[in-house]
Amino acid sequence: NAGVMQNPRHLVRRRGQEARLRCSPMKGHSHVYWYRQLPEEGLKFMVYLQKENIIDESGMPKERFSAEFPKEGPSILRIQQVVRGDSAAYFCASSPVGPTEAFFGQGTRLTVV
Amino acid sequence: AQKITQTQPGMFVQEKEAVTLDCTYDTSDPSYGLFWYKQPSSGEMIFLIYQGSYDQQNATEGRYSLNFQKARKSANLVISASQLGDSAMYFCAMREGGSQGNLIFGKGTKLSVKP
């Protein structure tokens, strides 16, 4: 049973470009969460999705950020017109139904130059 | 107010000794879950242990145990027989029952195990 898969592991973008981060949840998990970790900080919740639905996006910046979890394929976190402040590690986690353990992917480290 | 507080930015422990990492939480929700994660220098987040608010016994997983004191709202992680590979950042997190499930993280404790 493969774990949560994120790709790419490292992503470098110039200011103004778009960043697309992908997350495939564990088999059987229908809940996906995205978190952002700034250097020397804990993780901060961004968005919670189930298949084809955004359940909670209270942690998402209002502009330039969007997320989807289509019926088929991975969840995508999209950042348009990236700025240097977007440089961070972005983690995806998945869990089955209910408040049990959440399993994280290895993260995507975005660097904006 | 901070929902999860980890008061120890850094801790040192001698190899083979036990160490306790502190975590206090704040919630008015009667249903919640508490988690500990390890983040080594390579960056991945590794799930260690989970405690539900209604669990009667403290959770244990190998060398990890969670000292759950509900009245004090504390959920300290105890690592027994420390190993060099335990050197990492450790994050405490909480999931509130009514929150749709997202985790709230503390700022972490950096544990260094000395040989």
PDB file of N, CA and C in Angstrom, chain B residues 48-106:
ATOM      1  N   LEU B  48       3.722   9.551  14.343  1.00  0.00           N
ATOM      2  CA  LEU B  48       4.243   8.745  15.444  1.00  0.00           C
ATOM      3  C   LEU B  48       3.149   8.096  16.272  1.00  0.00           C
ATOM      4  N   ILE B  49       2.168   8.911  16.701  1.00  0.00           N
ATOM      5  CA  ILE B  49       1.234   8.397  17.692  1.00  0.00           C
ATOM      6  C   ILE B  49      -0.010   9.275  17.717  1.00  0.00           C
ATOM      7  N   TYR B  50      -1.125   8.640  18.067  1.00  0.00           N
ATOM      8  CA  TYR B  50      -2.414   9.331  18.104  1.00  0.00           C
ATOM      9  C   TYR B  50      -3.130   9.013  19.415  1.00  0.00           C
ATOM     10  N   GLN B  51      -3.806  10.040  19.968  1.00  0.00           N
ATOM     11  CA  GLN B  51      -4.622   9.872  21.180  1.00  0.00           C
ATOM     12  C   GLN B  51      -5.967  10.532  20.954  1.00  0.00           C
ATOM     13  N   GLY B  52      -7.032   9.785  21.091  1.00  0.00           N
ATOM     14  CA  GLY B  52      -8.360  10.355  21.006  1.00  0.00           C
ATOM     15  C   GLY B  52      -8.823  10.877  22.350  1.00  0.00           C
ATOM     16  N   SER B  53      -9.690  11.873  22.322  1.00  0.00           N
ATOM     17  CA  SER B  53     -10.093  12.515  23.584  1.00  0.00           C
ATOM     18  C   SER B  53     -10.896  11.570  24.476  1.00  0.00           C
ATOM     19  N   TYR B  54     -11.508  10.560  23.888  1.00  0.00           N
ATOM     20  CA  TYR B  54     -12.308   9.635  24.682  1.00  0.00           C
ATOM     21  C   TYR B  54     -11.549   8.363  25.040  1.00  0.00           C
ATOM     22  N   ASP B  55     -10.297   8.279  24.575  1.00  0.00           N
ATOM     23  CA  ASP B  55      -9.511   7.077  24.891  1.00  0.00           C
ATOM     24  C   ASP B  55      -9.192   7.048  26.381  1.00  0.00           C
ATOM     25  N   GLN B  56      -9.429   5.890  26.998  1.00  0.00           N
ATOM     26  CA  GLN B  56      -9.231   5.781  28.441  1.00  0.00           C
ATOM     27  C   GLN B  56      -7.763   5.590  28.799  1.00  0.00           C
ATOM     28  N   GLN B  57      -7.037   4.940  27.895  1.00  0.00           N
ATOM     29  CA  GLN B  57      -5.637   4.642  28.202  1.00  0.00           C
ATOM     30  C   GLN B  57      -4.716   5.509  27.353  1.00  0.00           C
ATOM     31  N   ASN B  58      -3.531   5.740  27.879  1.00  0.00           N
ATOM     32  CA  ASN B  58      -2.527   6.463  27.120  1.00  0.00           C
ATOM     33  C   ASN B  58      -2.075   5.640  25.924  1.00  0.00           C
ATOM     34  N   ALA B  59      -1.909   6.319  24.788  1.00  0.00           N
ATOM     35  CA  ALA B  59      -1.463   5.627  23.582  1.00  0.00           C
ATOM     36  C   ALA B  59       0.019   5.268  23.691  1.00  0.00           C
ATOM     37  N   THR B  60       0.366   4.113  23.138  1.00  0.00           N
ATOM     38  CA  THR B  60       1.775   3.709  23.062  1.00  0.00           C
ATOM     39  C   THR B  60       2.033   3.111  21.689  1.00  0.00           C
ATOM     40  N   GLU B  61       3.222   3.369  21.167  1.00  0.00           N
ATOM     41  CA  GLU B  61       3.667   2.812  19.893  1.00  0.00           C
ATOM     42  C   GLU B  61       5.161   2.573  20.001  1.00  0.00           C
ATOM     43  N   GLY B  62       5.531   1.350  20.343  1.00  0.00           N
ATOM     44  CA  GLY B  62       6.957   1.044  20.454  1.00  0.00           C
ATOM     45  C   GLY B  62       7.606   1.887  21.546  1.00  0.00           C
ATOM     46  N   ARG B  63       8.620   2.650  21.170  1.00  0.00           N
ATOM     47  CA  ARG B  63       9.332   3.484  22.154  1.00  0.00           C
ATOM     48  C   ARG B  63       8.623   4.814  22.433  1.00  0.00           C
ATOM     49  N   TYR B  64       7.505   5.042  21.747  1.00  0.00           N
ATOM     50  CA  TYR B  64       6.776   6.291  21.939  1.00  0.00           C
ATOM     51  C   TYR B  64       5.554   6.047  22.821  1.00  0.00           C
ATOM     52  N   SER B  65       5.319   6.929  23.733  1.00  0.00           N
ATOM     53  CA  SER B  65       4.079   6.900  24.496  1.00  0.00           C
ATOM     54  C   SER B  65       3.608   8.336  24.682  1.00  0.00           C
ATOM     55  N   LEU B  66       2.312   8.453  24.815  1.00  0.00           N
ATOM     56  CA  LEU B  66       1.711   9.776  24.968  1.00  0.00           C
ATOM     57  C   LEU B  66       1.158   9.874  26.380  1.00  0.00           C
ATOM     58  N   ASN B  67       1.646  10.809  27.142  1.00  0.00           N
ATOM     59  CA  ASN B  67       1.183  11.030  28.516  1.00  0.00           C
ATOM     60  C   ASN B  67       0.009  12.015  28.452  1.00  0.00           C
ATOM     61  N   PHE B  68      -1.186  11.464  28.389  1.00  0.00           N
ATOM     62  CA  PHE B  68      -2.400  12.251  28.173  1.00  0.00           C
ATOM     63  C   PHE B  68      -3.017  12.604  29.522  1.00  0.00           C
ATOM     64  N   GLN B  69      -3.021  13.905  29.848  1.00  0.00           N
ATOM     65  CA  GLN B  69      -3.643  14.371  31.076  1.00  0.00           C
ATOM     66  C   GLN B  69      -4.742  15.341  30.675  1.00  0.00           C
ATOM     67  N   LYS B  70      -5.946  14.802  30.578  1.00  0.00           N
ATOM     68  CA  LYS B  70      -7.064  15.540  29.991  1.00  0.00           C
ATOM     69  C   LYS B  70      -7.415  16.781  30.800  1.00  0.00           C
ATOM     70  N   ALA B  71      -7.446  16.654  32.109  1.00  0.00           N
ATOM     71  CA  ALA B  71      -7.830  17.790  32.948  1.00  0.00           C
ATOM     72  C   ALA B  71      -6.837  18.946  32.815  1.00  0.00           C
ATOM     73  N   ARG B  72      -5.581  18.606  32.591  1.00  0.00           N
ATOM     74  CA  ARG B  72      -4.549  19.630  32.435  1.00  0.00           C
ATOM     75  C   ARG B  72      -4.374  20.030  30.975  1.00  0.00           C
ATOM     76  N   LYS B  73      -5.081  19.366  30.090  1.00  0.00           N
ATOM     77  CA  LYS B  73      -4.980  19.615  28.646  1.00  0.00           C
ATOM     78  C   LYS B  73      -3.526  19.521  28.197  1.00  0.00           C
ATOM     79  N   SER B  74      -2.915  18.421  28.583  1.00  0.00           N
ATOM     80  CA  SER B  74      -1.550  18.199  28.123  1.00  0.00           C
ATOM     81  C   SER B  74      -1.442  16.830  27.466  1.00  0.00           C
ATOM     82  N   ALA B  75      -0.551  16.746  26.518  1.00  0.00           N
ATOM     83  CA  ALA B  75      -0.366  15.526  25.715  1.00  0.00           C
ATOM     84  C   ALA B  75       1.120  15.390  25.419  1.00  0.00           C
ATOM     85  N   ASN B  76       1.886  15.125  26.450  1.00  0.00           N
ATOM     86  CA  ASN B  76       3.340  15.062  26.288  1.00  0.00           C
ATOM     87  C   ASN B  76       3.762  13.766  25.617  1.00  0.00           C
ATOM     88  N   LEU B  77       4.773  13.861  24.782  1.00  0.00           N
ATOM     89  CA  LEU B  77       5.350  12.690  24.113  1.00  0.00           C
ATOM     90  C   LEU B  77       6.559  12.217  24.918  1.00  0.00           C
ATOM     91  N   VAL B  78       6.573  10.935  25.229  1.00  0.00           N
ATOM     92  CA  VAL B  78       7.713  10.345  25.917  1.00  0.00           C
ATOM     93  C   VAL B  78       8.407   9.387  24.950  1.00  0.00           C
ATOM     94  N   ILE B  79       9.692   9.611  24.756  1.00  0.00           N
ATOM     95  CA  ILE B  79      10.500   8.706  23.938  1.00  0.00           C
ATOM     96  C   ILE B  79      11.444   7.980  24.885  1.00  0.00           C
ATOM     97  N   SER B  80      11.332   6.673  24.921  1.00  0.00           N
ATOM     98  CA  SER B  80      12.206   5.894  25.813  1.00  0.00           C
ATOM     99  C   SER B  80      13.448   5.457  25.036  1.00  0.00           C
ATOM    100  N   ALA B  81      14.528   5.232  25.755  1.00  0.00           N
ATOM    101  CA  ALA B  81      15.763   4.698  25.173  1.00  0.00           C
ATOM    102  C   ALA B  81      16.140   5.433  23.891  1.00  0.00           C
ATOM    103  N   SER B  82      16.402   6.726  24.010  1.00  0.00           N
ATOM    104  CA  SER B  82      16.668   7.568  22.836  1.00  0.00           C
ATOM    105  C   SER B  82      17.786   7.000  21.974  1.00  0.00           C
ATOM    106  N   GLN B  83      17.612   7.191  20.668  1.00  0.00           N
ATOM    107  CA  GLN B  83      18.620   6.770  19.696  1.00  0.00           C
ATOM    108  C   GLN B  83      19.066   7.997  18.904  1.00  0.00           C
ATOM    109  N   LEU B  84      20.252   7.884  18.309  1.00  0.00           N
ATOM    110  CA  LEU B  84      20.770   9.012  17.533  1.00  0.00           C
ATOM    111  C   LEU B  84      19.797   9.410  16.418  1.00  0.00           C
ATOM    112  N   GLY B  85      19.132   8.413  15.854  1.00  0.00           N
ATOM    113  CA  GLY B  85      18.179   8.685  14.779  1.00  0.00           C
ATOM    114  C   GLY B  85      16.919   9.400  15.230  1.00  0.00           C
ATOM    115  N   ASP B  86      16.761   9.587  16.530  1.00  0.00           N
ATOM    116  CA  ASP B  86      15.603  10.331  17.035  1.00  0.00           C
ATOM    117  C   ASP B  86      15.809  11.835  16.918  1.00  0.00           C
ATOM    118  N   SER B  87      17.013  12.269  16.610  1.00  0.00           N
ATOM    119  CA  SER B  87      17.277  13.703  16.453  1.00  0.00           C
ATOM    120  C   SER B  87      16.441  14.239  15.299  1.00  0.00           C
ATOM    121  N   ALA B  88      15.580  15.202  15.602  1.00  0.00           N
ATOM    122  CA  ALA B  88      14.629  15.708  14.610  1.00  0.00           C
ATOM    123  C   ALA B  88      13.789  16.804  15.254  1.00  0.00           C
ATOM    124  N   MET B  89      12.929  17.402  14.433  1.00  0.00           N
ATOM    125  CA  MET B  89      11.873  18.276  14.957  1.00  0.00           C
ATOM    126  C   MET B  89      10.666  17.420  15.279  1.00  0.00           C
ATOM    127  N   TYR B  90       9.983  17.747  16.364  1.00  0.00           N
ATOM    128  CA  TYR B  90       8.792  17.017  16.763  1.00  0.00           C
ATOM    129  C   TYR B  90       7.645  18.008  16.892  1.00  0.00           C
ATOM    130  N   PHE B  91       6.553  17.668  16.217  1.00  0.00           N
ATOM    131  CA  PHE B  91       5.393  18.545  16.213  1.00  0.00           C
ATOM    132  C   PHE B  91       4.203  17.850  16.864  1.00  0.00           C
ATOM    133  N   CYS B  92       3.562  18.592  17.755  1.00  0.00           N
ATOM    134  CA  CYS B  92       2.296  18.178  18.341  1.00  0.00           C
ATOM    135  C   CYS B  92       1.175  18.822  17.519  1.00  0.00           C
ATOM    136  N   ALA B  93       0.090  18.111  17.328  1.00  0.00           N
ATOM    137  CA  ALA B  93      -1.014  18.637  16.533  1.00  0.00           C
ATOM    138  C   ALA B  93      -2.343  18.159  17.103  1.00  0.00           C
ATOM    139  N   MET B  94      -3.364  18.928  16.817  1.00  0.00           N
ATOM    140  CA  MET B  94      -4.708  18.600  17.311  1.00  0.00           C
ATOM    141  C   MET B  94      -5.709  18.700  16.169  1.00  0.00           C
ATOM    142  N   ARG B  95      -6.648  17.788  16.197  1.00  0.00           N
ATOM    143  CA  ARG B  95      -7.776  17.843  15.287  1.00  0.00           C
ATOM    144  C   ARG B  95      -9.023  17.947  16.145  1.00  0.00           C
ATOM    145  N   GLU B  96      -9.789  19.019  15.957  1.00  0.00           N
ATOM    146  CA  GLU B  96     -11.022  19.189  16.704  1.00  0.00           C
ATOM    147  C   GLU B  96     -12.161  18.490  15.978  1.00  0.00           C
ATOM    148  N   GLY B  97     -13.077  17.951  16.738  1.00  0.00           N
ATOM    149  CA  GLY B  97     -14.147  17.162  16.142  1.00  0.00           C
ATOM    150  C   GLY B  97     -15.013  17.945  15.182  1.00  0.00           C
ATOM    151  N   GLY B  98     -15.221  19.205  15.468  1.00  0.00           N
ATOM    152  CA  GLY B  98     -16.104  20.002  14.622  1.00  0.00           C
ATOM    153  C   GLY B  98     -15.393  20.798  13.560  1.00  0.00           C
ATOM    154  N   SER B  99     -14.109  20.501  13.334  1.00  0.00           N
ATOM    155  CA  SER B  99     -13.303  21.375  12.470  1.00  0.00           C
ATOM    156  C   SER B  99     -13.238  20.909  11.033  1.00  0.00           C
ATOM    157  N   GLN B 100     -13.998  19.893  10.653  1.00  0.00           N
ATOM    158  CA  GLN B 100     -13.878  19.281   9.337  1.00  0.00           C
ATOM    159  C   GLN B 100     -12.584  18.500   9.189  1.00  0.00           C
ATOM    160  N   GLY B 101     -11.821  18.415  10.238  1.00  0.00           N
ATOM    161  CA  GLY B 101     -10.734  17.461  10.241  1.00  0.00           C
ATOM    162  C   GLY B 101      -9.337  17.998  10.057  1.00  0.00           C
ATOM    163  N   ASN B 102      -9.148  19.297   9.810  1.00  0.00           N
ATOM    164  CA  ASN B 102      -7.779  19.748   9.593  1.00  0.00           C
ATOM    165  C   ASN B 102      -7.015  19.803  10.911  1.00  0.00           C
ATOM    166  N   LEU B 103      -5.707  19.649  10.819  1.00  0.00           N
ATOM    167  CA  LEU B 103      -4.832  19.622  11.981  1.00  0.00           C
ATOM    168  C   LEU B 103      -4.306  21.014  12.294  1.00  0.00           C
ATOM    169  N   ILE B 104      -4.195  21.293  13.587  1.00  0.00           N
ATOM    170  CA  ILE B 104      -3.575  22.521  14.076  1.00  0.00           C
ATOM    171  C   ILE B 104      -2.258  22.116  14.717  1.00  0.00           C
ATOM    172  N   PHE B 105      -1.166  22.710  14.242  1.00  0.00           N
ATOM    173  CA  PHE B 105       0.162  22.315  14.689  1.00  0.00           C
ATOM    174  C   PHE B 105       0.750  23.313  15.673  1.00  0.00           C
ATOM    175  N   GLY B 106       1.580  22.792  16.583  1.00  0.00           N
ATOM    176  CA  GLY B 106       2.438  23.637  17.389  1.00  0.00           C
ATOM    177  C   GLY B 106       3.671  24.029  16.592  1.00  0.00           C
TER     178      GLY B 106
END
